[in-house]
XYZ file of C-alpha atoms in Angstrom:
470
model
C 125.933 109.898 115.536
C 124.773 112.763 113.239
C 121.289 114.146 113.809
C 118.590 112.955 111.428
C 116.935 115.194 108.875
C 113.148 115.349 109.018
C 111.132 112.700 107.163
C 109.789 114.109 103.889
C 106.279 112.744 103.246
C 106.181 114.366 99.775
C 109.347 112.808 98.375
C 108.863 111.734 94.755
C 111.576 109.835 92.824
C 110.336 111.138 89.465
C 111.117 114.727 90.383
C 113.677 114.687 93.222
C 117.417 114.407 92.392
C 117.914 111.860 95.210
C 116.014 110.625 98.294
C 117.750 113.083 100.587
C 120.566 112.697 103.068
C 120.173 111.294 106.555
C 116.393 111.609 106.585
C 114.425 109.954 109.350
C 112.246 106.902 108.728
C 108.637 107.098 107.634
C 106.318 106.707 110.664
C 105.492 103.061 110.017
C 104.326 100.397 112.429
C 107.520 98.499 111.658
C 109.709 101.444 112.694
C 107.603 101.952 115.793
C 108.008 98.349 116.944
C 111.414 97.214 115.643
C 113.417 98.624 118.519
C 116.677 100.533 118.299
C 118.347 100.227 114.860
C 121.576 98.228 114.804
C 124.856 100.086 114.547
C 126.069 101.061 111.078
C 129.273 102.676 109.831
C 127.972 106.230 109.615
C 128.414 108.602 106.676
C 131.284 108.342 104.248
C 134.030 110.606 105.612
C 136.726 110.912 103.002
C 137.653 109.050 99.832
C 137.403 105.246 100.016
C 138.461 102.241 97.961
C 136.102 99.258 97.815
C 136.068 95.982 95.956
C 132.302 96.092 95.503
C 129.795 98.870 96.237
C 126.112 98.141 96.784
C 123.847 101.179 96.468
C 120.783 100.863 98.698
C 120.410 99.132 102.056
C 116.992 97.568 101.712
C 116.244 93.853 101.551
C 118.027 93.367 98.227
C 121.115 95.429 99.010
C 121.647 93.921 102.448
C 121.032 90.382 101.146
C 123.496 90.943 98.306
C 126.139 92.193 100.747
C 125.418 89.320 103.123
C 125.768 86.655 100.420
C 128.844 88.312 98.917
C 130.527 87.945 102.308
C 129.181 84.482 103.164
C 129.516 82.725 99.851
C 132.235 84.635 97.982
C 134.432 86.156 100.733
C 133.816 89.624 99.277
C 133.251 92.362 101.843
C 131.117 94.940 100.104
C 130.608 98.593 100.984
C 126.930 99.567 101.119
C 125.958 103.188 100.443
C 122.607 104.345 101.818
C 121.215 107.862 101.344
C 119.260 107.932 104.590
C 118.833 105.260 107.302
C 119.375 101.526 106.891
C 116.343 99.887 105.238
C 114.803 103.349 104.893
C 112.843 102.793 101.673
C 110.272 100.151 100.779
C 111.836 97.608 103.141
C 110.505 99.538 106.148
C 107.192 100.483 104.465
C 105.758 97.302 102.921
C 103.127 94.909 104.254
C 105.541 92.146 105.286
C 103.886 89.574 102.998
C 106.319 86.917 101.788
C 104.847 84.882 98.932
C 106.124 82.296 96.464
C 106.117 84.915 93.725
C 107.881 87.900 92.270
C 106.565 90.589 89.989
C 102.891 90.977 89.125
C 102.342 88.243 86.519
C 100.462 85.024 87.253
C 101.956 81.698 86.286
C 99.438 81.306 83.454
C 100.793 84.588 82.064
C 104.327 83.196 82.214
C 103.179 80.385 79.916
C 101.482 82.834 77.536
C 104.528 85.080 77.374
C 107.454 82.654 77.357
C 105.994 79.196 76.738
C 105.559 76.247 79.079
C 109.211 75.034 79.220
C 110.500 78.494 80.176
C 107.620 78.980 82.618
C 108.500 75.704 84.362
C 112.120 76.771 84.702
C 111.099 80.203 85.959
C 108.804 78.570 88.504
C 111.678 76.409 89.731
C 113.753 79.564 90.193
C 110.993 81.410 92.061
C 110.504 78.337 94.272
C 114.220 78.269 95.023
C 113.917 81.940 95.848
C 111.190 81.244 98.360
C 113.417 78.601 99.935
C 116.203 81.185 100.234
C 113.765 83.499 101.991
C 112.518 80.740 104.301
C 116.069 79.818 105.281
C 116.778 83.402 106.339
C 113.490 83.621 108.236
C 114.427 80.434 110.113
C 117.844 81.887 110.841
C 116.369 85.134 112.168
C 113.183 84.199 114.073
C 113.131 87.635 115.696
C 111.327 88.754 112.506
C 108.099 87.274 113.967
C 107.284 84.840 111.140
C 103.628 83.973 110.552
C 103.617 80.920 108.240
C 100.641 79.025 106.896
C 100.170 80.169 103.320
C 98.506 82.828 101.220
C 94.772 83.421 100.896
C 93.688 85.026 97.601
C 90.129 86.282 98.061
C 87.613 86.812 95.253
C 86.118 90.216 96.039
C 83.381 89.745 93.412
C 81.604 86.555 92.243
C 82.988 87.005 88.723
C 86.527 86.546 90.045
C 85.902 82.946 91.084
C 86.318 81.642 87.528
C 89.666 83.416 87.297
C 90.816 81.848 90.578
C 89.644 78.394 89.487
C 91.661 78.655 86.257
C 94.788 79.831 88.062
C 94.413 77.130 90.704
C 94.127 74.467 87.992
C 97.269 75.771 86.313
C 99.154 75.796 89.598
C 98.112 72.227 90.335
C 98.277 70.591 86.899
C 101.259 72.392 85.365
C 103.403 73.344 88.341
C 102.442 70.729 90.922
C 101.330 73.023 93.728
C 98.875 71.997 96.424
C 96.708 75.034 95.755
C 92.987 74.609 96.338
C 89.732 76.491 96.039
C 87.635 77.457 99.052
C 84.003 78.441 99.186
C 82.969 81.691 100.843
C 81.625 79.698 103.779
C 84.895 77.803 104.179
C 86.840 81.073 104.197
C 84.548 82.623 106.810
C 84.487 79.628 109.137
C 88.128 78.569 108.821
C 90.106 81.742 108.073
C 88.488 85.188 108.178
C 85.052 86.756 107.892
C 85.797 89.190 105.062
C 82.373 90.518 104.051
C 83.513 90.997 100.454
C 84.589 87.367 100.100
C 82.908 85.177 97.460
C 85.433 82.362 97.756
C 89.204 82.121 97.588
C 92.294 80.338 96.413
C 94.583 79.016 99.125
C 98.229 78.250 98.453
C 100.405 76.740 101.184
C 103.424 78.971 100.510
C 103.209 82.263 102.344
C 104.875 83.808 105.381
C 104.152 87.121 107.064
C 107.137 88.816 108.683
C 108.098 91.966 110.540
C 110.100 93.345 107.602
C 112.240 95.838 109.493
C 113.253 93.318 112.150
C 114.277 90.984 109.334
C 116.257 93.724 107.596
C 117.953 94.660 110.863
C 119.006 91.006 111.199
C 120.488 91.090 107.687
C 122.357 94.255 108.685
C 123.785 92.825 111.900
C 124.929 89.616 110.232
C 126.451 91.399 107.223
C 128.456 93.775 109.399
C 129.606 90.868 111.562
C 131.119 89.413 108.365
C 132.995 92.615 107.562
C 130.505 94.495 105.376
C 130.578 98.293 105.718
C 127.214 100.081 105.688
C 127.500 103.833 105.279
C 124.255 105.682 105.970
C 123.583 109.373 105.178
C 125.651 108.821 102.018
C 123.580 109.379 98.863
C 125.277 108.789 95.522
C 125.304 112.230 93.917
C 127.539 111.440 90.955
C 128.851 108.425 89.032
C 131.745 108.152 86.625
C 133.754 105.240 85.257
C 137.403 105.818 84.403
C 139.753 103.070 83.308
C 137.293 100.389 84.392
C 137.077 101.828 87.912
C 133.765 103.263 89.104
C 133.853 106.538 91.030
C 130.763 107.177 93.173
C 130.519 110.671 94.591
C 128.864 111.159 97.975
C 128.690 114.290 100.144
C 131.476 112.898 102.308
C 133.874 111.720 99.625
C 134.369 109.577 96.534
C 134.126 105.796 96.757
C 136.016 103.838 94.095
C 134.996 100.274 93.233
C 135.640 97.562 90.661
C 131.935 96.584 90.618
C 128.674 98.265 91.594
C 125.241 96.783 92.320
C 122.215 99.086 92.376
C 119.440 97.942 94.736
C 117.376 101.122 94.969
C 113.893 99.827 94.096
C 111.148 102.423 93.978
C 113.579 105.029 95.300
C 115.685 105.066 92.123
C 116.184 108.689 91.095
C 116.893 110.092 87.642
C 120.589 110.640 87.056
C 121.765 107.929 89.440
C 123.120 105.896 86.520
C 122.220 105.914 82.783
C 121.194 102.237 82.876
C 118.469 103.111 85.412
C 116.972 106.329 84.059
C 113.229 105.934 83.384
C 113.477 102.128 83.545
C 110.839 101.614 86.242
C 107.583 103.350 87.143
C 107.487 104.258 90.848
C 104.003 103.658 92.267
C 102.831 104.696 95.723
C 101.235 102.187 98.084
C 99.427 103.211 101.271
C 99.334 101.194 104.480
C 97.835 101.518 107.932
C 97.648 99.561 111.180
C 94.810 99.601 113.701
C 95.002 99.474 117.454
C 94.943 95.910 118.866
C 91.591 94.176 118.449
C 89.540 93.147 121.461
C 88.263 89.600 121.929
C 84.842 90.749 120.742
C 86.333 92.296 117.617
C 88.350 89.173 116.872
C 85.125 87.199 117.111
C 83.207 89.675 114.928
C 85.872 89.780 112.208
C 86.358 86.021 112.300
C 90.139 86.173 112.237
C 91.239 82.577 112.750
C 94.490 82.982 110.847
C 97.582 85.163 110.714
C 98.218 84.189 107.097
C 98.912 86.811 104.459
C 95.823 87.797 102.479
C 95.198 89.690 99.245
C 92.076 90.244 97.180
C 91.534 90.052 93.431
C 91.335 93.762 92.666
C 93.882 95.091 90.220
C 94.323 97.870 92.784
C 94.384 95.169 95.380
C 94.022 95.266 99.129
C 96.587 93.274 101.110
C 96.046 92.650 104.783
C 96.565 90.345 107.753
C 96.231 90.033 111.504
C 99.549 90.887 113.148
C 100.967 88.983 116.142
C 99.782 91.701 118.549
C 96.197 91.442 117.193
C 96.294 94.599 115.111
C 95.051 94.591 111.520
C 97.433 95.853 108.848
C 95.892 96.774 105.484
C 97.356 98.368 102.383
C 96.396 99.337 98.849
C 96.993 102.010 96.212
C 97.798 105.594 97.098
C 98.411 108.916 95.423
C 99.817 109.299 91.915
C 102.363 111.931 92.989
C 104.457 112.449 96.079
C 103.183 115.997 96.465
C 99.630 114.705 96.851
C 100.494 111.707 99.050
C 99.617 113.300 102.442
C 96.055 114.174 101.343
C 93.546 112.451 103.669
C 91.516 111.040 100.779
C 94.175 108.406 100.149
C 94.038 107.090 103.691
C 90.241 107.187 103.334
C 90.561 104.511 100.592
C 92.090 102.155 103.162
C 89.609 103.065 105.869
C 86.717 102.443 103.470
C 88.207 99.111 102.418
C 88.652 98.046 106.038
C 85.048 98.984 106.853
C 83.634 97.146 103.835
C 85.574 94.008 104.679
C 85.006 94.249 108.433
C 81.990 96.411 109.386
C 82.626 95.628 113.065
C 85.808 97.716 112.837
C 84.019 100.866 111.693
C 85.426 103.743 113.708
C 88.390 101.779 115.086
C 91.429 103.846 115.995
C 94.226 103.864 113.417
C 97.590 103.914 115.195
C 99.906 104.010 112.165
C 99.567 105.321 108.602
C 102.249 105.637 105.921
C 103.051 105.229 102.245
C 105.993 104.082 100.149
C 107.181 103.765 96.559
C 106.934 100.438 94.707
C 109.178 99.652 91.708
C 107.092 98.480 88.743
C 108.900 97.316 85.607
C 107.733 97.496 82.010
C 106.704 93.832 81.894
C 105.683 93.505 85.560
C 108.642 91.220 86.362
C 111.907 91.957 88.188
C 115.363 92.175 86.665
C 118.634 91.049 88.191
C 120.826 92.118 85.332
C 124.147 93.356 83.979
C 122.870 95.805 81.342
C 126.255 96.218 79.637
C 128.414 93.053 79.516
C 131.493 95.255 79.134
C 130.787 97.126 82.358
C 130.773 95.760 85.913
C 127.538 97.579 86.796
C 124.586 95.466 87.908
C 121.112 96.049 89.299
C 118.297 94.136 90.966
C 114.874 95.779 91.103
C 111.378 95.829 89.590
C 109.498 93.526 92.003
C 106.184 95.315 91.517
C 105.152 94.934 95.154
C 106.167 91.268 95.480
C 109.694 91.730 96.755
C 109.574 90.825 100.441
C 110.531 87.208 99.811
C 112.165 87.171 96.370
C 114.482 90.084 97.226
C 116.504 87.661 99.369
C 117.151 85.409 96.382
C 117.644 88.376 94.063
C 120.369 89.568 96.420
C 121.956 86.130 96.313
C 121.845 85.980 92.503
C 123.171 89.538 92.288
C 126.082 88.534 94.500
C 126.786 85.564 92.213
C 126.773 87.794 89.132
C 129.079 90.320 90.763
C 131.408 87.504 91.842
C 131.649 86.358 88.213
C 129.668 83.139 88.391
C 127.839 81.911 85.284
C 124.752 79.877 86.055
C 122.220 78.201 83.730
C 119.441 80.189 85.420
C 120.893 83.412 84.061
C 119.257 82.791 80.678
C 115.823 83.152 82.279
C 113.893 86.327 81.353
C 114.385 87.958 84.746
C 118.167 87.676 84.413
C 119.109 88.106 80.760
C 116.854 91.019 79.767
C 117.509 94.519 81.014
C 114.861 96.937 82.199
C 113.441 99.096 79.425
C 110.385 101.066 80.421
C 108.596 102.056 77.168
C 108.301 105.797 77.606
C 105.913 106.502 74.723
C 103.430 109.159 73.642
C 101.457 108.667 70.405
C 104.009 106.021 69.312
C 106.875 108.479 69.797
C 109.566 107.470 72.256
C 110.120 110.353 74.634
C 113.523 111.264 76.054
C 114.343 109.618 79.354
C 114.086 112.801 81.375
C 112.294 113.857 84.523
C 110.781 116.661 82.405
C 108.373 114.077 80.982
C 107.273 112.769 84.374
C 103.904 114.605 84.160
C 103.098 112.713 80.938
C 103.691 109.375 82.662
C 101.572 110.460 85.591
C 98.659 111.433 83.349
C 98.629 107.895 81.965
C 98.873 106.423 85.450
C 95.966 108.539 86.671
C 93.793 107.400 83.762
C 94.685 103.760 84.400
C 93.800 104.097 88.088
C 90.328 105.334 87.189
C 89.882 102.491 84.696
C 91.084 99.848 87.166
C 88.853 101.210 89.928
C 85.740 101.031 87.768
C 86.637 97.476 86.668
C 87.494 96.350 90.189
C 84.161 97.537 91.517
C 82.145 96.041 88.622
C 81.010 99.358 87.189
C 82.114 98.574 83.648
């Protein structure tokens, strides 16, 4: 097995030509506790012919390859720049929710109308069932079912939660319910910022890397090839055949599916350039809590939890009694290692749980999230005349829906035509509006600083709103 290149904590998809080659994993809790990675097929070594190539071996790419083999008898070749599940799949919070993208269901109604919103909800629900079926199949991923707790971090957020809960119940038929602050503290968790919460029964916490490793093992058992240390450094289509250049050779394929998420670099393929905004998210994990600390923090649940900040905190109690918490991070990769970004998480942990002030932090990391122009994912074929597809843009809600996105991507690649494909997340391509003073800027990494200036300003605005200062 080739030696691994060092992990690059400053990697930034807006400025780097690709994520590297053969780089080691980020130092996440998931990597530290997942055990030895399953075998893969090593780097591409010479020119190859493939029926289908999947670029990216995260949740979506591995699920797509798995379903191509299981349901369509197509044995895909997966190309991964670094290690299997190296990107966001090994860096997220492991929160599986009945959602995808960043929009609430009331916003679906506002944007697309009630009939379309109902159909989209049915598709997202089916997606959560796809995820649950895989979790049942691979229990080694340490599932923590029970639901999702959405905590109002300020009193003013309770009205928002009440409205969303009513919509979920009356329009979509969910058994969502409101909880008082006292009910949350006595039945779930003693979050000191809590002013009440919405509880929805659909939510499962998982060990994301153990789940991804299970996808990998099963896919390879069905004949899928997974080539690590094989970044795509060039792409050309000639005579309807796609030629993907890697350092080890050219891979030819009749169809290609891009599943690169927040690690999508400029120049990978024209249909992907500047179509998402990569956003960094920070995460950390404490040492295991003592009995006294469990009592002081009031953790009576292992359910997944988020709060109502725009720059939200997401957290939960892990099976080994550690607390995992995540939130926003740096604007640029170059600035990501600065201690002030971890300090945001530490401060959030202390405000929510004063009893944990000074607790040892055993793991700290960050990763890139793929945010689309309309805050919803796309599983699309951008050019009907070309057999190039992509699935990305989850906006931080991809742990569960990525499984279904992989399944739908496999169906599209296999040539199926389903009624669901006229839904907004399937028929519209990604198109990130790259604007400055109403002028559309070229889709070039040269304009990355302009995008980052806007992001920095938005972060300041969101922070002041989240904390009730404006």
